[in-house]
């Protein structure tokens, strides 16, 4: 996992400052951050970090605002103070020598899953399985304190993307654009998962298909910090998510897609009928109520994308 970190000259550092500004602009435009939320950092060399400043909107940064610190968080250069959540970034760099960039944001739908305590760990999309594996939830820690860094430490050695309980999401990669693209993937995955659950069902990739996809990672040129551990319990994982990338994938030899055991049955009732719930927990909605729910969900998703 370890890799040498090159020494960055001034021209290269200027280019990295521009990269941070561009990623911050994209995060702001896509509604992944609001106000002064979020932070971005890049490893300049083995001992120094280039990071976004405190209390500045990520959509309106300039190159001179960036701050250079050492691996203990002490400021080396810059007229502003570094991000208040730098401790979390430093914890990543200490535990992932291969990571050269960290992105933290609050993408609305993915953060909704984090608030609900629902990890994005079901084998739904082949692209997510091969790139990120699973996206667990790191336990809640007060922002800007060592608690949050401690929560991240538990998972970051084996995951490139995390949800942060009641806080947002974190991604790491070999460069800042790759880390940002992983943030896009997490939010895109969360949107698709939400729509599938609103529609009442998910078809999961089987454990056997997940194992095939893991074998294809090398073919695609995808490197991963840890192997996938397919778990078929659909409940608390049978394996520790801090030791491998746990993905919920029921075993089904001969089948590549498996209906989720956790499907919610929604029966559409005639127009004019009222919604109801049966003794066994079945939810019954009128066609009008179901249509309104789906329309509201789509509007919320589109509003978050263009907000």
XYZ file of C-alpha atoms in Angstrom:
307
model
C 0.000 0.000 0.000
C 2.885 2.352 0.671
C 4.222 4.526 -2.127
C 6.832 7.284 -2.215
C 5.502 10.836 -2.089
C 7.413 13.075 -4.512
C 8.755 16.450 -3.454
C 6.621 19.167 -5.074
C 8.265 22.268 -6.556
C 6.577 25.682 -6.692
C 5.154 25.223 -10.180
C 3.641 21.879 -9.210
C 2.274 23.356 -5.977
C 0.598 26.153 -7.939
C -1.067 23.531 -10.120
C -2.288 21.641 -7.042
C -3.751 24.855 -5.606
C -5.666 25.296 -8.849
C -6.890 21.689 -8.632
C -8.246 22.262 -5.120
C -10.058 25.395 -6.276
C -11.654 23.530 -9.195
C -12.780 20.628 -7.016
C -14.201 23.061 -4.456
C -16.109 24.857 -7.217
C -17.596 21.573 -8.476
C -18.608 20.515 -4.960
C -20.345 23.851 -4.416
C -22.124 23.812 -7.789
C -23.436 20.277 -7.267
C -24.772 21.104 -3.820
C -22.362 18.812 -1.993
C -21.518 21.676 0.375
C -23.323 24.758 1.680
C -21.907 27.943 3.156
C -18.384 27.137 4.437
C -18.907 23.376 4.677
C -16.401 20.780 3.507
C -12.640 20.666 3.182
C -10.000 19.410 0.760
C -6.338 18.563 1.201
C -3.412 17.327 -0.881
C -0.149 15.811 0.281
C 2.713 17.923 -1.075
C 5.495 15.612 0.085
C 6.258 13.179 2.890
C 6.022 15.904 5.540
C 3.655 18.645 4.336
C -0.022 19.070 3.474
C -1.769 21.687 1.334
C -5.280 22.308 2.684
C -8.278 24.556 2.288
C -8.645 27.401 4.808
C -11.115 27.754 7.640
C -14.380 29.685 7.128
C -14.352 30.053 3.342
C -16.957 28.780 0.873
C -15.465 26.052 -1.297
C -17.078 27.676 -4.326
C -15.230 30.972 -3.921
C -11.624 30.149 -3.060
C -8.478 31.673 -4.543
C -4.946 30.193 -4.702
C -3.530 32.493 -2.019
C -6.087 31.225 0.517
C -4.545 27.749 0.723
C -2.522 26.777 3.803
C 0.530 24.516 4.106
C 0.927 22.524 7.329
C 3.109 19.710 8.610
C 1.767 16.270 9.531
C 1.071 17.495 13.071
C -1.180 20.253 11.781
C 1.239 23.110 12.484
C 0.998 25.915 9.933
C 4.108 26.399 7.793
C 2.854 28.849 5.175
C -0.293 30.851 4.534
C -2.078 33.958 5.770
C -5.175 32.064 6.921
C -5.820 29.272 9.394
C -6.137 25.716 8.059
C -9.438 23.854 7.910
C -10.921 23.204 11.338
C -11.247 19.504 10.392
C -7.609 19.057 9.438
C -7.195 16.443 12.200
C -9.392 14.068 10.199
C -7.273 14.552 7.085
C -4.031 14.017 8.980
C -5.380 10.755 10.377
C -5.972 9.555 6.828
C -2.419 10.377 5.764
C -0.963 8.630 8.807
C -2.880 5.433 8.064
C -2.840 5.465 4.263
C 0.639 6.115 2.826
C -0.841 5.606 -0.650
C -3.357 8.451 -0.226
C -2.339 11.828 -1.621
C -5.694 13.608 -1.417
C -8.705 13.788 0.894
C -12.134 15.274 0.155
C -14.830 15.862 2.777
C -18.319 17.082 1.857
C -21.990 16.847 2.846
C -23.728 15.431 -0.265
C -27.419 15.552 0.723
C -28.679 12.062 -0.124
C -25.572 10.217 1.078
C -25.615 12.317 4.247
C -29.271 11.368 4.667
C -28.202 7.716 4.754
C -25.531 8.640 7.310
C -28.122 10.401 9.476
C -30.461 7.411 9.188
C -27.632 5.072 10.188
C -27.861 3.104 6.926
C -24.492 2.210 5.344
C -24.207 1.999 1.567
C -23.018 -1.571 1.653
C -25.500 -3.512 -0.486
C -24.267 -5.056 -3.727
C -26.517 -3.104 -6.066
C -24.287 -1.521 -8.724
C -21.390 -3.401 -10.316
C -19.492 -0.130 -10.843
C -19.603 0.668 -7.129
C -18.600 -2.866 -6.144
C -15.498 -2.738 -8.347
C -14.419 0.810 -7.467
C -15.351 1.535 -3.846
C -16.454 -1.864 -2.594
C -18.638 -0.826 0.327
C -19.226 2.496 2.060
C -19.563 1.979 5.847
C -20.579 4.543 8.452
C -17.902 5.775 10.838
C -19.241 6.352 14.338
C -20.242 9.872 15.310
C -17.508 12.162 16.542
C -17.782 15.861 17.314
C -16.496 17.775 14.255
C -13.096 19.468 14.571
C -12.128 17.256 17.531
C -9.939 14.146 17.863
C -13.165 12.124 18.225
C -13.879 12.419 14.515
C -10.309 11.492 13.615
C -10.583 8.435 15.874
C -13.818 7.367 14.170
C -12.223 7.665 10.724
C -9.121 5.727 11.792
C -11.170 2.570 12.383
C -12.218 2.262 8.733
C -9.831 4.238 6.544
C -7.193 1.507 6.227
C -9.574 -0.640 4.163
C -12.002 1.864 2.595
C -11.607 4.701 0.091
C -15.022 6.134 0.930
C -16.872 6.531 4.240
C -20.091 7.990 5.507
C -19.660 9.982 8.727
C -22.546 9.514 11.145
C -24.732 12.666 11.178
C -22.007 14.568 9.360
C -21.288 13.784 5.708
C -18.862 11.733 3.652
C -15.112 11.334 3.223
C -13.139 10.036 0.232
C -9.438 9.446 -0.394
C -7.377 8.769 -3.520
C -4.038 9.234 -5.215
C -5.005 12.699 -6.478
C -7.673 15.251 -5.653
C -9.808 14.715 -8.757
C -9.939 10.965 -8.150
C -11.026 11.627 -4.556
C -13.713 14.020 -5.819
C -14.984 11.491 -8.371
C -15.383 8.967 -5.558
C -17.523 11.524 -3.739
C -19.667 11.800 -6.888
C -19.961 8.007 -6.969
C -21.116 7.863 -3.344
C -23.831 10.468 -3.896
C -24.937 8.876 -7.186
C -25.145 5.469 -5.492
C -27.136 6.959 -2.611
C -29.650 8.524 -5.020
C -30.194 5.259 -6.869
C -30.505 3.314 -3.609
C -33.050 5.793 -2.266
C -35.217 5.574 -5.394
C -35.085 1.759 -5.362
C -36.136 1.687 -1.717
C -38.945 4.182 -2.349
C -40.175 1.920 -5.123
C -40.263 -0.895 -2.586
C -37.536 -3.303 -3.622
C -33.890 -3.884 -4.469
C -32.412 -6.692 -6.487
C -28.919 -7.410 -5.182
C -25.946 -8.887 -6.955
C -25.326 -12.402 -5.685
C -22.276 -13.238 -3.613
C -20.951 -15.277 -6.533
C -21.295 -12.273 -8.884
C -19.523 -10.025 -6.369
C -16.625 -12.490 -6.303
C -16.449 -12.327 -10.117
C -16.371 -8.542 -9.986
C -13.582 -8.598 -7.425
C -11.519 -10.742 -9.783
C -12.098 -8.153 -12.521
C -10.681 -5.285 -10.458
C -7.183 -6.017 -11.724
C -8.425 -6.253 -15.315
C -9.944 -2.784 -14.971
C -6.730 -1.455 -13.444
C -8.486 -0.718 -10.148
C -6.437 -0.918 -6.983
C -8.126 -1.335 -3.626
C -6.852 -1.047 -0.041
C -8.576 -4.314 0.951
C -10.476 -7.274 -0.491
C -14.258 -7.578 -0.574
C -15.923 -9.738 2.070
C -19.397 -10.634 0.802
C -21.846 -11.039 3.669
C -25.208 -12.660 3.110
C -26.897 -12.052 6.455
C -28.640 -8.773 5.452
C -28.348 -7.862 9.125
C -25.332 -6.938 11.243
C -22.257 -8.021 9.253
C -20.774 -11.435 9.936
C -17.316 -9.917 9.505
C -15.684 -6.756 10.816
C -16.099 -3.818 8.370
C -12.835 -2.433 9.735
C -10.919 -5.452 8.389
C -12.307 -5.775 4.849
C -14.881 -4.233 2.526
C -18.114 -5.834 3.722
C -20.798 -6.019 1.032
C -24.295 -7.391 1.584
C -24.626 -10.025 -1.160
C -26.775 -13.140 -0.621
C -25.337 -16.397 -1.921
C -27.284 -17.751 -4.892
C -25.351 -20.182 -7.102
C -26.617 -19.946 -10.654
C -28.269 -16.551 -10.196
C -26.593 -13.181 -10.588
C -29.441 -11.071 -9.192
C -31.270 -11.875 -5.961
C -34.401 -10.116 -4.608
C -33.648 -8.484 -1.276
C -35.124 -10.177 1.790
C -35.739 -6.689 3.132
C -38.183 -5.651 0.403
C -41.097 -3.476 1.480
C -44.360 -4.499 -0.156
C -46.471 -1.562 -1.321
C -49.915 -2.418 -2.679
C -51.566 0.147 -4.899
C -55.204 0.622 -3.996
C -57.978 2.050 -6.172
C -58.171 5.815 -6.616
C -60.057 7.429 -3.765
C -59.167 4.742 -1.231
C -57.263 5.743 1.892
C -53.809 4.435 2.838
C -53.633 1.792 5.547
C -51.316 -0.655 7.282
C -52.131 -4.303 7.901
C -51.324 -6.286 11.037
C -48.248 -7.854 9.396
C -46.791 -4.440 8.608
C -47.738 -4.345 4.931
C -48.096 -0.765 3.704
C -51.059 0.008 1.455
C -51.161 3.243 -0.498
C -53.592 4.643 -2.977
C -52.278 5.206 -6.486
C -52.462 8.962 -5.910
C -50.459 8.706 -2.668
C -47.812 6.490 -4.255
C -47.474 8.819 -7.247
C -47.126 11.831 -4.947
C -44.399 10.101 -2.928
C -42.390 9.262 -6.053
C -42.853 12.767 -7.502
C -41.691 14.379 -4.259
C -38.638 12.117 -4.137
C -37.682 12.899 -7.745
C -38.139 16.646 -7.170
C -35.938 16.472 -4.071
C -33.221 14.606 -5.966
C -33.280 16.988 -8.920
C -33.385 19.993 -6.626
C -30.299 18.752 -4.764
C -28.455 18.162 -8.034
C -29.036 21.654 -9.391
C -29.066 23.514 -6.094
